Tab-separated table of C-alpha atoms and ligand atoms in Angstrom:
chain	number	residue	atom	x	y	z
A	1	UNK	CA	-22.037	-19.140	-10.696
A	2	UNK	CA	-19.218	-18.190	-8.372
A	3	UNK	CA	-19.959	-20.293	-5.296
A	4	UNK	CA	-19.643	-23.943	-4.384
A	5	UNK	CA	-22.249	-24.698	-1.726
A	6	UNK	CA	-22.064	-28.020	0.085
A	7	UNK	CA	-25.713	-28.813	0.716
A	8	UNK	CA	-24.797	-31.618	3.116
A	9	UNK	CA	-22.965	-29.194	5.388
A	10	UNK	CA	-25.387	-26.251	5.074
A	11	UNK	CA	-27.728	-25.881	8.055
A	12	UNK	CA	-29.742	-23.050	6.457
A	13	UNK	CA	-28.732	-20.655	9.232
A	14	UNK	CA	-28.968	-17.760	6.708
A	15	UNK	CA	-25.810	-16.024	7.919
A	16	UNK	CA	-24.354	-16.092	4.385
A	17	UNK	CA	-27.419	-14.371	2.923
A	18	UNK	CA	-27.452	-11.809	5.719
A	19	UNK	CA	-23.928	-10.569	4.884
A	20	UNK	CA	-24.195	-10.701	1.078
A	21	UNK	CA	-24.378	-7.130	-0.264
A	22	UNK	CA	-25.313	-8.293	-3.761
A	23	UNK	CA	-28.444	-10.282	-2.827
A	24	UNK	CA	-26.778	-13.241	-4.423
A	25	UNK	CA	-27.872	-15.943	-1.984
A	26	UNK	CA	-31.282	-17.107	-0.831
A	27	UNK	CA	-31.780	-19.708	1.841
A	28	UNK	CA	-34.777	-22.000	2.030
A	29	UNK	CA	-33.983	-25.580	2.973
A	30	UNK	CA	-30.354	-24.858	2.012
A	31	UNK	CA	-28.406	-21.849	0.741
A	32	UNK	CA	-28.531	-21.305	-3.005
A	33	UNK	CA	-26.769	-18.844	-5.269
A	34	UNK	CA	-29.437	-16.989	-7.208
A	35	UNK	CA	-27.880	-14.038	-8.965
A	36	UNK	CA	-24.918	-13.354	-11.182
A	37	UNK	CA	-23.968	-10.337	-9.153
A	38	UNK	CA	-21.319	-11.906	-6.942
A	39	UNK	CA	-18.144	-9.836	-6.813
A	40	UNK	CA	-16.289	-12.472	-4.865
A	41	UNK	CA	-15.859	-10.547	-1.628
A	42	UNK	CA	-16.022	-13.847	0.276
A	43	UNK	CA	-18.224	-12.636	3.146
A	44	UNK	CA	-20.475	-15.698	2.802
A	45	UNK	CA	-17.530	-18.054	2.995
A	46	UNK	CA	-15.852	-16.175	5.834
A	47	UNK	CA	-18.934	-16.271	8.061
A	48	UNK	CA	-20.121	-19.849	7.509
A	49	UNK	CA	-19.738	-21.916	10.703
A	50	UNK	CA	-20.151	-25.118	8.734
A	51	UNK	CA	-17.552	-24.301	6.060
A	52	UNK	CA	-20.291	-25.053	3.534
A	53	UNK	CA	-19.401	-22.279	1.068
A	54	UNK	CA	-16.303	-21.853	-1.055
A	55	UNK	CA	-15.627	-19.408	-3.818
A	56	UNK	CA	-14.662	-21.230	-7.002
A	57	UNK	CA	-12.011	-18.650	-7.666
A	58	UNK	CA	-10.297	-19.478	-4.378
A	59	UNK	CA	-9.543	-23.026	-5.515
A	60	UNK	CA	-5.806	-23.596	-5.353
A	61	UNK	CA	-5.444	-20.917	-2.691
A	62	UNK	CA	-6.675	-23.040	0.197
A	63	UNK	CA	-3.515	-22.263	2.169
A	64	UNK	CA	-4.746	-18.651	2.300
A	65	UNK	CA	-7.859	-19.676	4.204
A	66	UNK	CA	-7.139	-19.456	7.908
A	67	UNK	CA	-9.679	-19.847	10.688
A	68	UNK	CA	-9.519	-17.364	13.542
A	69	UNK	CA	-11.427	-16.693	16.736
A	70	UNK	CA	-14.074	-14.125	15.709
A	71	UNK	CA	-14.249	-12.807	19.273
A	72	UNK	CA	-10.563	-12.131	19.678
A	73	UNK	CA	-8.898	-8.865	18.589
A	74	UNK	CA	-5.221	-9.743	18.287
A	75	UNK	CA	-3.901	-6.211	18.951
A	76	UNK	CA	-4.625	-4.134	22.064
A	77	UNK	CA	-5.734	-0.534	21.393
A	78	UNK	CA	-3.062	0.906	23.732
A	79	UNK	CA	-0.269	-1.048	22.045
A	80	UNK	CA	-1.441	-0.157	18.575
A	81	UNK	CA	-1.809	3.522	19.424
A	82	UNK	CA	1.659	3.566	21.002
A	83	UNK	CA	2.987	2.002	17.806
A	84	UNK	CA	1.277	4.673	15.675
A	85	UNK	CA	2.573	7.455	17.909
A	86	UNK	CA	6.160	6.335	17.405
A	87	UNK	CA	6.032	6.625	13.622
A	88	UNK	CA	8.177	9.280	11.997
A	89	UNK	CA	9.400	9.778	8.464
A	90	UNK	CA	12.830	8.205	8.029
A	91	UNK	CA	15.151	9.664	5.387
A	92	UNK	CA	18.532	8.501	6.667
A	93	UNK	CA	19.234	4.838	6.112
A	94	UNK	CA	21.895	2.228	6.747
A	95	UNK	CA	23.697	0.776	3.727
A	96	UNK	CA	22.067	-2.626	4.224
A	97	UNK	CA	19.308	-3.217	1.711
A	98	UNK	CA	15.982	-4.898	2.287
A	99	UNK	CA	15.952	-8.402	0.781
A	100	UNK	CA	13.141	-9.962	-1.198
A	101	UNK	CA	12.028	-12.174	1.660
A	102	UNK	CA	11.477	-9.114	3.841
A	103	UNK	CA	9.654	-7.257	1.059
A	104	UNK	CA	7.393	-10.293	0.713
A	105	UNK	CA	6.556	-10.005	4.414
A	106	UNK	CA	5.448	-6.411	3.831
A	107	UNK	CA	3.361	-7.228	0.781
A	108	UNK	CA	1.588	-9.887	2.818
A	109	UNK	CA	-0.121	-6.986	4.633
A	110	UNK	CA	-1.283	-5.491	1.363
A	111	UNK	CA	-2.651	-8.882	0.279
A	112	UNK	CA	-5.501	-8.528	2.786
A	113	UNK	CA	-6.255	-4.917	1.879
A	114	UNK	CA	-9.778	-3.813	0.905
A	115	UNK	CA	-10.287	-2.362	-2.565
A	116	UNK	CA	-13.014	-0.394	-4.314
A	117	UNK	CA	-15.545	-2.761	-5.912
A	118	UNK	CA	-13.258	-5.544	-4.673
A	119	UNK	CA	-11.148	-4.950	-7.778
A	120	UNK	CA	-7.966	-6.160	-6.032
A	121	UNK	CA	-5.956	-4.473	-8.735
A	122	UNK	CA	-3.338	-2.752	-6.574
A	123	UNK	CA	0.168	-3.645	-7.675
A	124	UNK	CA	3.638	-2.688	-6.511
A	125	UNK	CA	6.993	-2.036	-8.065
A	126	UNK	CA	10.169	-2.197	-5.989
A	127	UNK	CA	12.827	-0.013	-7.537
A	128	UNK	CA	16.347	-0.878	-6.548
A	129	UNK	CA	18.852	-1.446	-9.358
A	130	UNK	CA	16.798	0.675	-11.733
A	131	UNK	CA	16.201	3.428	-9.200
A	132	UNK	CA	18.635	5.943	-10.748
A	133	UNK	CA	17.258	5.308	-14.229
A	134	UNK	CA	13.737	5.814	-12.926
A	135	UNK	CA	14.657	9.002	-11.082
A	136	UNK	CA	16.168	10.412	-14.286
A	137	UNK	CA	12.814	9.853	-15.961
A	138	UNK	CA	11.003	11.457	-13.011
A	139	UNK	CA	13.184	14.530	-13.360
A	140	UNK	CA	12.634	14.647	-17.099
A	141	UNK	CA	8.884	14.814	-16.443
A	142	UNK	CA	8.687	17.055	-13.374
A	143	UNK	CA	11.289	19.602	-14.468
A	144	UNK	CA	8.472	21.676	-15.996
A	145	UNK	CA	7.635	22.609	-12.393
A	146	UNK	CA	11.180	23.599	-11.485
A	147	UNK	CA	10.245	27.240	-10.946
A	148	UNK	CA	7.340	26.313	-8.672
A	149	UNK	CA	9.217	23.960	-6.336
A	150	UNK	CA	12.749	24.556	-5.105
A	151	UNK	CA	13.164	20.818	-4.494
A	152	UNK	CA	12.743	20.074	-8.176
A	153	UNK	CA	15.312	22.740	-8.997
A	154	UNK	CA	17.685	21.201	-6.429
A	155	UNK	CA	17.033	17.788	-7.925
A	156	UNK	CA	18.061	19.065	-11.376
A	157	UNK	CA	21.207	20.679	-9.946
A	158	UNK	CA	22.043	17.405	-8.199
A	159	UNK	CA	21.632	15.336	-11.360
A	160	UNK	CA	23.896	17.728	-13.244
A	161	UNK	CA	26.498	17.753	-10.462
A	162	UNK	CA	26.285	15.094	-7.735
A	163	UNK	CA	28.763	16.998	-5.569
A	164	UNK	CA	26.406	20.000	-5.342
A	165	UNK	CA	24.464	18.397	-2.466
A	166	UNK	CA	25.324	16.101	0.394
A	167	UNK	CA	22.100	14.142	-0.009
A	168	UNK	CA	19.800	13.304	-2.879
A	169	UNK	CA	17.145	16.095	-2.787
A	170	UNK	CA	14.284	13.662	-3.302
A	171	UNK	CA	15.549	10.325	-1.976
A	172	UNK	CA	17.884	11.573	0.781
A	173	UNK	CA	19.749	8.361	1.677
A	174	UNK	CA	17.074	6.091	0.233
A	175	UNK	CA	18.203	3.293	-2.074
A	176	UNK	CA	14.940	1.409	-2.472
A	177	UNK	CA	11.553	2.709	-3.495
A	178	UNK	CA	8.115	1.110	-3.451
A	179	UNK	CA	5.636	2.433	-6.004
A	180	UNK	CA	1.957	1.566	-5.758
A	181	UNK	CA	-0.278	1.431	-8.837
A	182	UNK	CA	-4.019	0.989	-9.062
A	183	UNK	CA	-7.048	2.266	-10.952
A	184	UNK	CA	-8.387	3.565	-7.646
A	185	UNK	CA	-6.393	6.046	-5.590
A	186	UNK	CA	-7.866	5.196	-2.219
A	187	UNK	CA	-7.297	1.467	-2.677
A	188	UNK	CA	-3.647	2.102	-3.547
A	189	UNK	CA	-3.087	4.349	-0.556
A	190	UNK	CA	-4.776	1.934	1.845
A	191	UNK	CA	-2.659	-0.964	0.573
A	192	UNK	CA	0.524	1.038	0.873
A	193	UNK	CA	-0.315	2.215	4.374
A	194	UNK	CA	-0.627	-1.380	5.479
A	195	UNK	CA	2.771	-2.340	4.226
A	196	UNK	CA	4.192	0.876	5.671
A	197	UNK	CA	2.907	-0.045	9.139
A	198	UNK	CA	4.182	-3.594	8.839
A	199	UNK	CA	7.541	-2.128	7.845
A	200	UNK	CA	7.780	-0.270	11.172
A	201	UNK	CA	6.895	-3.474	13.000
A	202	UNK	CA	9.972	-5.067	11.369
A	203	UNK	CA	12.255	-2.188	12.364
A	204	UNK	CA	12.233	-0.650	8.891
A	205	UNK	CA	11.384	2.955	8.082
A	206	UNK	CA	10.701	5.310	5.215
A	207	UNK	CA	8.909	8.316	3.865
A	208	UNK	CA	6.450	9.200	1.135
A	209	UNK	CA	7.506	11.300	-1.823
A	210	UNK	CA	5.221	13.954	-3.200
A	211	UNK	CA	7.605	14.878	-6.024
A	212	UNK	CA	7.885	11.389	-7.459
A	213	UNK	CA	4.085	11.265	-7.628
A	214	UNK	CA	4.088	14.466	-9.645
A	215	UNK	CA	5.532	12.485	-12.550
A	216	UNK	CA	2.232	10.634	-12.873
A	217	UNK	CA	0.177	13.819	-12.549
A	218	UNK	CA	2.214	15.704	-15.150
A	219	UNK	CA	2.769	13.027	-17.805
A	220	UNK	CA	1.156	9.696	-17.027
A	221	UNK	CA	1.830	8.182	-20.481
A	222	UNK	CA	5.517	8.956	-20.410
A	223	UNK	CA	5.822	7.571	-16.892
A	224	UNK	CA	4.018	4.367	-17.799
A	225	UNK	CA	6.407	3.736	-20.699
A	226	UNK	CA	8.880	2.794	-17.964
A	227	UNK	CA	6.479	0.080	-16.794
A	228	UNK	CA	5.260	-1.678	-19.962
A	229	UNK	CA	3.857	-4.585	-17.928
A	230	UNK	CA	1.431	-2.376	-15.988
A	231	UNK	CA	-2.057	-1.557	-17.284
A	232	UNK	CA	-2.051	2.093	-18.356
A	233	UNK	CA	-5.406	2.644	-16.696
A	234	UNK	CA	-3.604	2.361	-13.393
A	235	UNK	CA	-1.883	5.347	-11.851
A	236	UNK	CA	1.087	5.630	-9.556
A	237	UNK	CA	-0.617	6.769	-6.375
A	238	UNK	CA	2.083	6.184	-3.798
A	239	UNK	CA	5.858	6.410	-3.744
A	240	UNK	CA	7.442	5.230	-0.502
A	241	UNK	CA	11.197	5.270	0.052
A	242	UNK	CA	12.141	2.491	2.430
A	243	UNK	CA	15.157	1.082	4.229
A	244	UNK	CA	16.826	0.325	7.550
A	245	UNK	CA	16.774	3.502	9.679
A	246	UNK	CA	20.088	5.046	10.603
A	247	UNK	CA	18.492	7.534	12.995
A	248	UNK	CA	16.355	6.755	16.019
A	249	UNK	CA	13.839	9.300	17.244
A	250	UNK	CA	13.052	9.543	20.925
A	251	UNK	CA	9.797	11.400	21.409
A	252	UNK	CA	6.498	12.354	19.842
A	253	UNK	CA	5.974	15.822	18.385
A	254	UNK	CA	2.674	17.720	18.747
A	255	UNK	CA	0.509	17.911	15.639
A	256	UNK	CA	-2.295	20.301	14.748
A	257	UNK	CA	-5.484	19.246	16.431
A	258	UNK	CA	-7.503	17.136	14.071
A	259	UNK	CA	-10.687	18.921	13.105
A	260	UNK	CA	-13.594	16.579	13.572
A	261	UNK	CA	-17.217	17.491	13.067
A	262	UNK	CA	-20.023	15.379	14.433
A	263	UNK	CA	-23.339	16.134	12.876
B	1	FMN	C1	1.685	12.315	0.752
B	1	FMN	C2	2.993	12.686	1.386
B	1	FMN	C3	4.005	13.185	0.615
B	1	FMN	C4	5.244	13.500	1.170
B	1	FMN	N1	6.252	13.933	0.376
B	1	FMN	C5	7.491	14.098	0.874
B	1	FMN	C6	8.601	14.417	0.033
B	1	FMN	O1	8.452	14.577	-1.176
B	1	FMN	N2	9.822	14.536	0.585
B	1	FMN	C7	10.048	14.365	1.932
B	1	FMN	O2	11.185	14.463	2.370
B	1	FMN	N3	9.000	14.062	2.777
B	1	FMN	C8	7.750	13.908	2.276
B	1	FMN	N4	6.687	13.570	3.103
B	1	FMN	C9	6.913	13.448	4.539
B	1	FMN	C10	6.408	14.681	5.284
B	1	FMN	O3	7.265	15.763	5.017
B	1	FMN	C11	6.370	14.333	6.774
B	1	FMN	O4	5.316	13.437	6.979
B	1	FMN	C12	6.201	15.551	7.658
B	1	FMN	O5	7.338	16.364	7.548
B	1	FMN	C13	5.994	15.182	9.115
B	1	FMN	O6	7.057	14.394	9.624
B	1	FMN	P1	6.797	12.922	10.161
B	1	FMN	O7	6.323	12.075	9.006
B	1	FMN	O8	8.117	12.444	10.689
B	1	FMN	O9	5.740	13.020	11.224
B	1	FMN	C14	5.446	13.295	2.555
B	1	FMN	C15	4.403	12.807	3.348
B	1	FMN	C16	3.202	12.483	2.769
B	1	FMN	C17	2.116	11.920	3.634
């Protein structure tokens, strides 16, 4: 049993049962948990007007339970769209590094992210002091594709002779890197996108790296040796270089029209 149902508070309104996607609740005189199928999504608890349902697993995390006005959308469409329009990849950064407190603010966005089967298994690594060591490993893995991608070739040249390039071919001026791991790719990408957007709202910026991700595609086991604490069933599905922007862009740039089909 995953739920604590306060029968005194329950008014048998059936809202909890109506939003349960696992048919785990039936309501007669009061709500009762009937199955063992609950995957702890919390819909029943989140909808209950009476606060009659709690998930056992949430005990100790009561400070995470915040009431809000269900009829109020806290962001206006126009503001949010304007915010999205102003996003650009940032590769040139100030020297100032992001501190842990600020990173924690970003990860707060990921905390509320959806995940496949409600696995909630997305985890992050912030690479800072170990960034160079990690990038050496990345090169060691992705160098097999040096002939296919000029960037990887440039990266190798740079590692052999730092004076050969003004900027790091993969990190540009980036000094901090967020990696996202999960068993499910979509869940990882969604979680990272949330922290990315929050980052812009705090005046931070960054860009995604395709080449760092190649390390996972080419030799997952070797990559994961760098992260002994992380379950090897998880993959590195996002690599986001982040920092305080040195450049400020001034206008939007046209994109290809998005192809949308309505059937
Ligand atoms: C999945 C993904 C991988 C990317 N990989 C790289 C990369 O390896 N290096 C880089 O400089 N930019 C990378 N980018 C950034 C794109 O080059 C960038 O989004 C594109 O040039 C458009 O510019 P904008 O982001 O400023 O609109 C990546 C973007 C995405 C979404």
